Amino acid sequence: MGANTSQVSDLSENQSLRTLIGTESISDNDPFWNQLISFTFISPTSSCNSKLLEEAVIPLAKILIENNPRTGNFGALVRIFLGRTKELKISTECQDQLFIWQAHNTLFMIRCLLKVFIREMTEEELHLQFSYQERVPGSCDTGSKVLLEELMCNLVYLVVEVPLLDITYSILFEAVTTMLVLLSYQLFHKEILRDGLIYQYLMKGRCLSLTSQLVKTLLYNFIRQEKCPPPATHIFEQQSDRGGLLYGLASGVASGLWSVFALGGAGSKPGLEQEQNPLPLSNQSLLLLLVLANLTDGPNNCPNPYRQAVTCFKNTQDMSSIPTEQHHMFQINFNRLYTALCEQQRSDQATLILYTLLHQNTNMRTYMLSRTDMENLVMPILKILYHVEDRNSHHVYMALIILLILTEEDTFNRSIHEVVLKNITWYSERSLTEMSLGSLLILVVIRTIQFNMTRTRDKYLHTNCLAALANMSAQFRCLHQYAAQRIISLFALLSKKHNKILEHATQSLRGLRRADYAQDLNVIEEVIRMMLEIINSCLSNSLHHNPNLVYALLYKRELFEQFRTHPSFQDIMQNLDTVIGFFSQRLEAAGTDLSVERVQEVIMKGAQALPKDRLKKFPELKFRYVEEDQPEDFFIPYVWSLVFNSGVGLNWSPTGIELFSMDSG
């Protein structure tokens, strides 16, 4: 049977499905289950195919919600899966592909149904759907183990214990995805959820003992970047009369759930799904890790164990003993993690995990800052900022904060000027054949400020850009002439903007408008003050290392005239006046019509001759990034927006999403 979209409607007529959602109870031992879960397909990884699947499943799931209190068939389906998970590890060792395949299919069905359930009911009502039993219509089995918790624990166990191989890739992906679905109640609540059944199962229940192993496994899934294996055509003999993506079993049973709908197709070319999302397990594991790490702390300040695990893991090369008070500690290969972080800085989630590790894990931060190949980490971050027009504001913020955290360290600020880059092709404004990483960083941050001035006008973005430049300023070394020019050009732009606001403020007679201009004037003067402090910091600490900045300063000296007597800038202007006056005298003494080379020579010699005590000392410019109070108000909606937009094979209708607006970010 061909794989086209018109077949989706046939799902409602599928006999096996009608039996599952119908009014008759099905015993756990009924051969029906074996038939139901015997189907082969490529799980959907595009939003288009996921949407088709969702639309087909919703009406069926709603019928099951109505009938399940009398039949308990959903609970029976879950028990079928749980019965198989106990033997999955052994099945993997024995290469029992049929067993793994059927376990995967069972979990896939559970996940599809759960996704609808969660949208339609509260957690308490969901718990009841797991508890309904077949023996007495509408009764709940309160004496047995809580089936919902049992499912969650088994999913964690599966992810942690089952090795990642071609034959287990799909079921591991499905386990991670089902955990995301179970946690997706947050999407439908505007307020941050701080408790609940599923939350408690993860934070306190039997899952707790597997916390560090789960975090470690999810990180390794991200590190390994395993591609989705091709459809397993070698496992099952393809039945030529069926076509599409359906394969018969040796027993000839292939008539289960999806004999009416081949998920890899929907009119697309074979393999297109893999081309669109070649790393579904890596992506999904990273999303789950971010969701878990950003869960709020429990009642009575009980810390989130997943965040603890993320913040304290150590390098496998670290032979020091693990402190007994460190909960959920584990070791991971930092070199492999660093390499993956450098290579994968294309998505929000990869940038967000880099931020999380840099900000919260001191072991990882120390390791990153000790690397001699920092350009591999910094360059992708600079590219994110360079392409600011194509990125959402949250992604830009994260990239900028990463730079700010890095610039807090003097070793970083020194080392970036020692790394020489050649032929930076993605920087299109000007051909950059050779430049230090430090000069490039300055160029990109200044470009971000200028973009913000003309487009978004976000004070927060300005503040962080300027803070990063300020942190670096005392360590500026051998600035490229273009970087030096851009520093002064930015000051020229700010000066022009200041004069324009001042003119409007003077002309404005109405009180409200005047107050607005006064506020704008205050903001622009704060930025100008910061730029003057950055230039002054460089001149005071490393003037002799930066002749190009002195040259650019002298070339545009008239820009600074108007600020010399301004009360907000008088103190900081003293040093600039001294430098401009000192070098101007030397250039006058050298004669007229000087070539560029001769001017640079005079500046180089003058830099060595200028007495250091001529320049007034100011406090060192140092800014540190501090998370705001209640960071979860920012990070939880952000993380779930990433799950919503880039979760592989997951499609949610925007209707009913309360946590964030559809245009956020």
XYZ file of C-alpha atoms in Angstrom:
665
model
C 0.000 0.000 0.000
C 1.408 3.387 -0.941
C 2.293 6.016 1.593
C 0.157 9.052 0.904
C -1.769 11.448 3.074
C -5.210 10.254 2.002
C -4.629 7.039 3.967
C -4.545 8.817 7.331
C -8.328 8.840 7.471
C -8.282 5.031 7.251
C -6.882 4.845 10.781
C -10.368 5.241 12.205
C -11.473 2.149 10.276
C -8.560 -0.056 11.351
C -10.015 -3.081 13.133
C -7.198 -3.552 15.640
C -7.478 0.055 16.704
C -11.281 -0.150 16.921
C -10.855 -3.092 19.288
C -8.326 -1.257 21.481
C -10.467 1.857 21.899
C -13.765 -0.016 21.926
C -16.097 -1.034 24.740
C -14.723 -4.554 25.302
C -11.923 -5.297 27.760
C -8.897 -7.105 26.390
C -7.003 -9.459 28.662
C -3.262 -8.904 29.105
C -2.742 -12.434 27.750
C -4.863 -12.024 24.620
C -3.025 -12.775 21.315
C -4.582 -9.524 20.084
C -1.716 -7.520 21.604
C 0.886 -9.339 19.544
C -1.025 -8.511 16.382
C -1.616 -4.881 17.412
C 2.056 -4.112 17.968
C 3.378 -5.862 14.852
C 3.916 -3.010 12.407
C 6.960 -1.383 10.873
C 7.425 2.247 9.925
C 9.822 5.160 10.066
C 8.778 7.407 12.940
C 7.854 10.911 11.757
C 10.568 13.487 12.318
C 9.129 16.393 10.312
C 6.438 18.658 11.721
C 4.301 18.035 8.631
C 4.087 14.274 9.117
C 3.798 14.654 12.892
C 0.818 16.942 12.381
C -0.858 14.398 10.093
C -0.338 11.694 12.676
C -1.631 13.865 15.526
C -4.796 14.756 13.615
C -5.447 11.086 12.944
C -4.864 10.004 16.553
C -6.908 12.714 18.353
C -10.419 11.349 17.570
C -9.318 7.791 18.410
C -7.740 8.863 21.691
C -10.917 10.718 22.666
C -12.977 7.555 22.161
C -10.491 5.642 24.325
C -10.769 8.309 27.055
C -14.513 7.678 27.064
C -14.340 3.887 27.088
C -11.189 3.254 29.138
C -12.883 3.676 32.560
C -14.923 0.546 31.692
C -12.306 -1.455 29.770
C -8.947 -0.553 31.319
C -7.409 -1.207 27.885
C -4.963 1.696 28.131
C -3.547 0.292 31.367
C -3.297 -3.115 29.699
C -1.326 -1.568 26.808
C 1.060 0.037 29.319
C 1.497 -3.292 31.134
C 2.307 -5.000 27.817
C 5.123 -2.482 27.379
C 6.350 -2.787 30.972
C 6.463 -6.562 30.659
C 8.835 -6.200 27.733
C 11.153 -3.537 29.174
C 12.393 -5.980 31.813
C 13.969 -8.067 29.070
C 15.118 -5.314 26.711
C 18.723 -5.326 27.864
C 18.981 -9.109 27.414
C 17.206 -8.840 24.045
C 19.799 -6.278 22.936
C 22.668 -8.554 23.972
C 21.023 -11.430 22.100
C 20.284 -9.223 19.061
C 16.584 -10.114 19.422
C 15.401 -7.518 16.944
C 11.812 -8.713 16.816
C 11.374 -8.257 20.574
C 12.907 -4.754 20.542
C 10.808 -3.828 17.503
C 7.546 -4.786 19.180
C 8.495 -3.041 22.445
C 9.217 0.108 20.422
C 5.870 -0.074 18.657
C 4.039 -0.436 21.972
C 5.789 2.608 23.410
C 5.132 4.617 20.258
C 1.404 3.951 20.606
C 1.471 4.885 24.296
C 3.290 8.133 23.489
C 0.797 9.105 20.769
C -2.142 8.494 23.104
C -0.495 10.227 26.078
C 0.110 13.348 24.038
C -3.645 13.683 23.472
C -4.509 12.657 27.049
C -2.276 15.355 28.520
C -3.957 18.024 26.440
C -7.413 16.810 27.430
C -7.095 16.164 31.183
C -5.402 17.038 34.467
C -2.584 14.969 35.975
C -5.024 13.429 38.453
C -7.348 12.401 35.621
C -4.361 11.009 33.711
C -3.421 8.954 36.753
C -6.948 7.497 36.737
C -6.607 6.493 33.059
C -3.617 4.364 34.099
C -5.486 2.931 37.085
C -8.765 1.784 35.539
C -9.106 -2.013 35.651
C -11.076 -4.421 33.497
C -12.541 -6.479 36.315
C -15.113 -4.020 37.612
C -16.315 -1.280 35.234
C -15.056 2.130 36.316
C -13.127 0.832 39.324
C -9.531 1.767 40.090
C -6.825 -0.546 41.321
C -5.456 1.350 44.297
C -3.598 -1.609 45.765
C -1.176 -2.274 42.912
C 1.919 -0.254 42.116
C 1.157 3.129 40.591
C 1.271 2.350 36.895
C 2.134 5.911 35.852
C 5.178 5.952 38.140
C 6.107 2.479 36.942
C 6.071 3.732 33.343
C 8.226 6.779 34.156
C 10.780 4.674 36.061
C 10.929 2.125 33.252
C 11.542 4.861 30.697
C 14.447 6.203 32.775
C 15.794 2.663 33.234
C 15.493 2.000 29.491
C 17.426 5.158 28.532
C 20.135 4.448 31.105
C 20.588 0.704 30.724
C 19.921 -0.166 27.073
C 23.039 0.473 24.942
C 22.773 2.710 21.874
C 22.998 0.496 18.780
C 21.335 0.563 15.381
C 18.683 -1.879 16.594
C 17.942 0.112 19.781
C 18.130 3.641 18.333
C 14.380 3.925 17.698
C 13.240 2.675 21.099
C 15.738 4.908 22.913
C 14.495 7.874 20.891
C 10.932 6.896 21.753
C 11.719 6.605 25.479
C 13.277 10.089 25.567
C 10.380 11.528 23.551
C 7.755 9.913 25.808
C 9.423 11.459 28.864
C 9.206 14.871 27.176
C 5.520 14.252 26.465
C 4.857 13.286 30.102
C 6.487 16.535 31.230
C 4.580 18.654 28.698
C 1.817 19.666 31.127
C 3.885 22.835 31.590
C 2.985 23.937 28.045
C -0.656 24.321 29.006
C -0.065 26.435 32.140
C 0.947 30.082 32.191
C 2.350 29.817 35.709
C 5.490 27.788 36.383
C 4.573 24.328 37.718
C 6.430 23.576 40.939
C 4.859 20.253 41.894
C 2.647 17.489 40.573
C 2.582 13.708 40.246
C 5.078 13.379 37.385
C 7.337 15.982 39.027
C 7.316 13.974 42.273
C 8.048 10.682 40.507
C 11.163 12.238 38.955
C 12.304 14.174 42.023
C 11.577 11.773 44.870
C 10.534 8.375 43.642
C 12.536 5.411 42.442
C 13.799 7.496 39.517
C 15.936 9.538 41.918
C 18.643 6.891 42.259
C 19.186 6.996 38.479
C 19.538 10.794 38.283
C 23.273 10.989 37.582
C 23.142 8.058 35.150
C 20.261 9.655 33.234
C 22.015 13.040 32.952
C 25.243 11.320 31.903
C 23.465 9.218 29.260
C 21.623 12.224 27.813
C 24.913 14.130 27.619
C 26.610 11.216 25.876
C 23.690 10.979 23.420
C 24.408 14.637 22.603
C 28.161 14.011 22.410
C 27.896 10.989 20.139
C 25.708 12.733 17.535
C 24.582 9.369 16.190
C 22.613 9.601 12.977
C 19.308 7.820 12.669
C 20.013 4.400 11.134
C 18.374 3.691 7.770
C 15.074 1.770 7.681
C 15.751 -1.806 8.753
C 14.889 -3.407 5.436
C 17.320 -6.233 6.182
C 15.430 -7.291 9.296
C 12.091 -8.002 7.702
C 11.298 -9.423 4.322
C 9.526 -6.766 2.278
C 6.158 -7.813 0.898
C 6.025 -6.684 -2.676
C 2.230 -6.534 -2.828
C 2.135 -3.986 0.014
C 4.821 -1.553 -1.140
C 5.422 1.678 0.733
C 7.333 1.249 3.975
C 5.556 -1.804 5.342
C 7.307 -5.107 5.725
C 5.957 -8.535 6.469
C 7.193 -10.648 9.353
C 8.365 -14.188 8.937
C 4.987 -15.173 10.361
C 3.245 -13.031 7.781
C 1.663 -10.806 10.450
C 1.942 -7.157 9.486
C -1.634 -6.004 9.624
C -1.469 -4.017 12.865
C -1.835 -0.331 13.528
C 0.052 1.205 10.659
C -0.708 -1.048 7.729
C -2.877 1.894 6.664
C -0.314 4.651 7.100
C 3.398 4.548 6.358
C 4.880 7.346 8.439
C 8.058 7.886 6.495
C 6.237 8.797 3.332
C 3.307 11.162 3.055
C 4.241 11.625 -0.578
C 7.886 12.405 0.181
C 11.028 10.796 -1.136
C 12.414 7.891 0.906
C 15.014 9.073 3.360
C 13.889 12.709 3.300
C 12.969 12.534 6.978
C 16.529 11.563 7.860
C 17.905 14.415 5.756
C 15.705 16.904 7.582
C 16.570 15.627 11.060
C 19.685 13.447 10.838
C 20.284 13.487 14.622
C 16.872 13.001 16.263
C 18.132 11.176 19.378
C 20.862 13.741 20.009
C 18.420 16.624 19.624
C 15.711 15.045 21.759
C 18.152 14.029 24.512
C 19.450 17.587 24.737
C 15.916 18.977 24.987
C 15.016 16.506 27.747
C 18.208 17.342 29.632
C 17.384 21.075 29.481
C 13.812 20.450 30.660
C 15.023 18.340 33.610
C 17.835 20.730 34.589
C 15.419 23.669 34.604
C 12.708 22.088 36.734
C 12.157 24.200 39.831
C 13.441 23.127 43.228
C 10.936 21.140 45.242
C 8.896 22.250 48.267
C 10.928 23.069 51.411
C 13.880 24.099 49.184
C 14.514 20.512 48.131
C 17.077 20.994 45.305
C 16.440 19.779 41.783
C 18.664 16.640 41.553
C 19.046 16.933 37.770
C 20.418 20.462 38.092
C 22.747 19.204 40.828
C 24.027 16.511 38.478
C 24.554 19.043 35.654
C 26.432 21.475 37.904
C 28.888 19.118 39.610
C 30.034 16.400 37.166
C 33.790 16.045 36.666
C 36.256 15.103 33.942
C 37.130 11.424 33.498
C 40.768 12.581 33.651
C 40.202 14.071 37.116
C 41.643 11.596 39.602
C 40.742 13.571 42.739
C 38.304 11.953 45.128
C 34.624 12.861 44.925
C 33.387 14.743 48.022
C 30.839 12.703 49.976
C 28.479 15.678 50.224
C 28.274 15.946 46.413
C 25.011 14.325 45.401
C 24.498 12.854 41.931
C 28.161 13.251 40.963
C 29.507 11.449 37.899
C 32.426 11.741 35.481
C 32.344 12.383 31.745
C 34.939 12.894 29.022
C 35.395 16.688 28.921
C 37.367 16.607 25.676
C 34.512 14.890 23.826
C 31.917 17.161 25.431
C 33.923 20.285 24.530
C 34.275 19.081 20.929
C 30.514 18.446 20.644
C 29.722 21.855 22.139
C 32.021 23.534 19.584
C 30.648 21.600 16.628
C 26.940 21.914 17.410
C 26.499 25.665 18.002
C 23.798 25.981 15.373
C 20.692 25.585 17.517
C 19.297 27.423 20.536
C 19.457 24.264 22.622
C 23.174 23.688 21.951
C 23.915 27.300 22.921
C 21.723 26.996 26.011
C 23.505 23.860 27.280
C 26.856 25.607 26.702
C 25.604 28.562 28.758
C 24.328 26.222 31.489
C 27.634 24.367 31.794
C 29.754 27.520 31.594
C 27.652 29.327 34.187
C 26.870 26.503 36.620
C 29.574 23.826 36.354
C 32.882 25.241 37.653
C 34.778 22.089 36.606
C 33.655 22.473 32.996
C 34.250 26.241 32.978
C 37.805 25.794 34.270
C 38.437 23.152 31.606
C 37.075 25.317 28.768
C 39.178 28.304 29.806
C 42.293 26.121 29.915
C 41.915 25.024 26.298
C 44.460 26.297 23.789
C 41.912 26.098 20.960
C 39.319 28.545 22.335
C 38.690 29.812 18.809
C 36.749 26.582 18.137
C 34.274 27.604 20.833
C 34.260 31.376 20.331
C 33.922 31.466 16.534
C 30.507 29.706 16.427
C 29.235 32.088 19.128
C 30.456 35.080 17.095
C 28.652 33.698 14.038
C 25.383 33.594 16.020
C 25.827 37.271 16.915
C 26.955 38.188 13.402
C 23.753 36.708 11.947
C 21.633 38.503 14.553
C 18.946 39.289 11.955
C 18.259 35.572 11.499
C 18.232 34.618 15.198
C 15.562 34.985 17.844
C 16.334 37.411 20.667
C 16.762 34.648 23.293
C 19.441 32.915 21.210
C 21.303 36.205 20.789
C 21.105 36.837 24.560
C 22.515 33.406 25.372
C 25.412 33.859 22.920
C 26.159 37.294 24.350
C 26.041 36.095 27.965
C 28.457 33.274 27.080
C 30.910 35.914 25.833
C 30.329 37.991 28.955
C 31.080 34.999 31.219
C 34.245 34.217 29.232
C 35.456 37.825 29.405
C 35.261 37.743 33.201
C 38.576 35.843 33.037
C 41.790 37.771 32.304
C 43.446 34.637 30.893
C 40.738 34.507 28.213
C 41.061 38.233 27.476
C 44.826 37.871 26.963
C 44.772 34.634 24.978
C 42.221 35.764 22.354
C 44.687 38.381 21.083
C 47.340 35.695 20.590
C 45.152 33.593 18.275
C 45.566 34.714 14.661
C 42.767 33.865 12.218
C 43.082 33.816 8.453
C 40.449 34.457 5.754
C 37.297 34.937 7.818
C 34.874 34.328 4.959
C 31.572 34.742 6.841
C 32.346 38.353 7.789
C 31.024 40.018 4.636
C 31.305 43.783 5.384
C 35.018 43.731 4.728
C 37.636 41.244 3.569
C 39.481 40.005 6.657
C 42.561 38.113 5.513
C 44.320 38.105 8.867
C 43.121 39.221 12.289
C 43.354 38.166 15.927
C 40.383 36.460 17.559
C 40.269 39.360 20.019
C 39.897 41.979 17.277
C 37.205 39.896 15.567
C 35.307 39.564 18.844
C 35.385 43.357 19.259
C 34.129 43.845 15.680
C 31.190 41.470 16.120
C 30.136 42.906 19.496
C 30.269 46.464 18.103
C 28.243 45.348 15.088
C 25.651 43.866 17.483
C 25.438 47.188 19.352
C 24.930 49.081 16.091
C 22.250 46.633 14.946
C 20.501 47.048 18.288
C 20.646 50.858 18.039
C 18.907 50.863 14.661
C 16.487 47.919 15.096
C 15.578 46.427 18.457
C 16.746 49.207 20.820
C 17.036 46.803 23.723
C 18.837 48.299 26.714
C 19.623 44.832 28.114
C 21.472 43.908 24.909
C 23.453 47.171 25.001
C 24.418 46.633 28.615
C 25.780 43.125 28.050
C 27.662 44.065 24.869
C 29.338 46.998 26.601
C 30.088 44.906 29.699
C 31.929 42.331 27.545
C 33.970 45.081 25.818
C 34.712 46.707 29.184
C 35.951 43.394 30.644
C 38.352 42.993 27.719
C 39.480 46.613 27.428
C 42.463 46.533 29.807
C 43.809 43.498 27.900
C 43.354 44.859 24.348
C 46.510 43.940 22.438
C 47.605 44.821 18.904
C 44.108 45.795 17.807
C 43.591 45.454 14.073
C 43.235 48.867 12.413
C 39.679 47.994 11.338
C 38.700 47.036 14.924
C 40.202 50.322 16.192
C 38.293 52.269 13.529
C 35.020 50.565 14.472
C 35.461 51.477 18.146
C 35.798 55.159 17.215
C 33.025 54.865 14.571
C 30.667 53.528 17.229
C 31.521 56.508 19.412
C 30.791 58.797 16.433
C 27.394 57.152 15.971
C 26.582 57.575 19.671
C 27.722 61.198 19.555
C 25.466 61.906 16.570
C 22.524 60.244 18.300
C 23.233 62.256 21.466
C 23.183 65.550 19.545
C 19.928 64.618 17.807
C 18.172 63.764 21.081
C 19.539 66.930 22.673
C 18.183 68.998 19.779
C 14.719 67.390 20.046
C 14.700 67.837 23.827
C 15.538 71.528 23.460
C 12.831 72.101 20.851
C 10.142 70.106 22.653
C 7.804 72.264 24.720
C 5.258 69.707 25.896
C 5.999 68.186 29.301
C 5.412 64.510 28.434
C 7.532 64.571 25.291
C 10.230 66.480 27.113
C 10.313 63.824 29.834
C 10.678 61.109 27.169
C 13.618 62.933 25.579
C 15.204 63.442 28.989
C 15.007 59.698 29.589
C 16.475 58.951 26.143
C 19.248 61.465 26.820
C 20.054 59.787 30.127
C 20.324 56.359 28.440
C 22.547 57.567 25.570
C 24.824 59.432 28.003
C 25.239 56.250 30.065
C 26.318 54.405 26.891
C 28.685 57.223 25.858
C 30.208 57.235 29.337
C 30.769 53.481 29.074
C 32.436 53.818 25.657
C 34.744 56.544 26.989
C 35.640 54.311 29.947
C 36.436 51.416 27.560
C 38.723 53.621 25.408
C 40.330 55.087 28.559
C 40.887 51.611 30.048
C 42.754 50.508 26.926
C 44.882 53.684 26.814
C 45.684 53.539 30.545
C 46.652 49.858 30.590
C 48.027 49.020 27.158
C 48.540 52.166 25.089
C 51.944 50.995 23.796
C 50.302 47.783 22.529
C 47.614 49.601 20.526
C 49.037 52.193 18.077
C 46.061 51.633 15.732
C 43.614 52.829 18.403
C 45.742 55.955 19.021
C 45.817 56.586 15.252
C 42.001 56.245 14.994
C 41.563 58.492 18.043
C 43.760 61.228 16.549
C 42.098 60.952 13.152
C 38.669 61.653 14.715
C 39.806 63.881 17.600
C 37.130 66.510 16.881
C 34.453 64.018 17.991
C 35.553 64.355 21.599
C 35.618 68.168 21.769
C 31.983 68.586 22.823
C 32.344 66.152 25.762
C 35.421 67.807 27.298
C 33.387 70.259 29.406
C 30.295 68.079 29.850
C 29.801 67.444 33.606
C 29.071 63.736 33.025
C 32.338 63.149 31.159
C 34.891 65.700 32.404
C 36.793 63.275 34.634
C 37.100 60.490 32.067
C 37.969 62.981 29.286
C 41.156 64.105 31.106
C 43.128 61.044 29.983
C 41.847 61.220 26.403
C 42.798 64.907 26.299
C 46.280 64.065 27.585
C 46.794 61.344 24.948
C 45.377 63.440 22.088
C 47.455 66.501 23.157
C 50.679 64.498 23.635
C 50.547 62.763 20.246
C 49.278 65.856 18.412
C 52.368 67.763 19.563
C 54.660 64.969 18.379
C 52.991 64.853 14.971
C 53.281 68.649 14.602
C 56.978 68.426 15.485
C 57.453 65.716 12.844
C 56.375 68.088 10.048
C 53.489 68.366 7.583
C 52.110 66.050 4.867
C 53.142 62.937 6.774
C 52.465 59.545 5.208
C 50.364 56.973 7.079
C 53.518 54.960 7.731
C 55.323 58.012 9.166
C 52.355 58.845 11.434
C 52.341 55.272 12.720
C 56.078 55.456 13.363
C 55.656 58.664 15.401
C 52.833 57.046 17.390
C 54.912 53.906 18.099
C 57.830 55.946 19.418
C 55.547 58.295 21.329
C 53.797 55.388 23.046
C 57.104 54.342 24.566
C 57.900 57.918 25.636
C 54.585 58.863 27.296
C 55.107 58.753 31.096
C 52.552 56.423 32.691
C 51.984 58.780 35.599
C 50.590 61.364 33.159
C 47.383 59.287 32.950
C 44.948 59.324 35.853
C 44.128 55.901 37.322
C 40.495 54.778 37.319
C 39.002 51.675 38.969
C 39.366 48.539 36.852
C 36.370 47.844 34.627
C 34.948 44.469 35.668
C 31.430 43.210 35.136
C 30.079 39.845 36.206
C 27.045 38.064 34.904
C 24.487 37.301 37.606
C 21.238 35.462 36.920
C 18.148 37.429 37.820
C 15.983 36.428 40.770
C 13.668 33.563 39.819
C 15.509 32.671 36.597
C 12.917 29.947 35.971
C 10.490 32.655 34.803
C 12.775 33.136 31.788
C 14.342 29.721 31.280
C 11.342 27.377 31.621
C 9.240 29.133 28.935
C 12.361 29.407 26.763
C 13.219 25.702 27.055
C 9.642 24.645 26.331
C 9.492 26.970 23.323
C 12.497 25.021 21.997
C 10.717 21.703 22.610
C 7.623 23.109 20.913
C 9.531 24.413 17.883
C 12.263 21.802 17.424
C 11.216 18.615 19.207
C 11.638 15.876 16.598
C 8.391 14.154 15.649
C 6.382 16.300 18.068
C 3.655 18.593 16.853
C 1.464 20.651 19.150
C -1.364 22.860 17.960
C -0.732 26.452 19.118
C -4.278 26.517 20.486
C -4.203 26.037 24.227
C -0.475 26.742 24.679
C -0.355 29.088 27.678
C 3.303 29.125 28.753
C 4.538 31.497 26.039
C 3.123 33.483 23.167
C 3.636 32.051 19.707
C 5.760 35.032 18.632
C 7.974 35.009 21.750
C 11.711 35.001 21.123
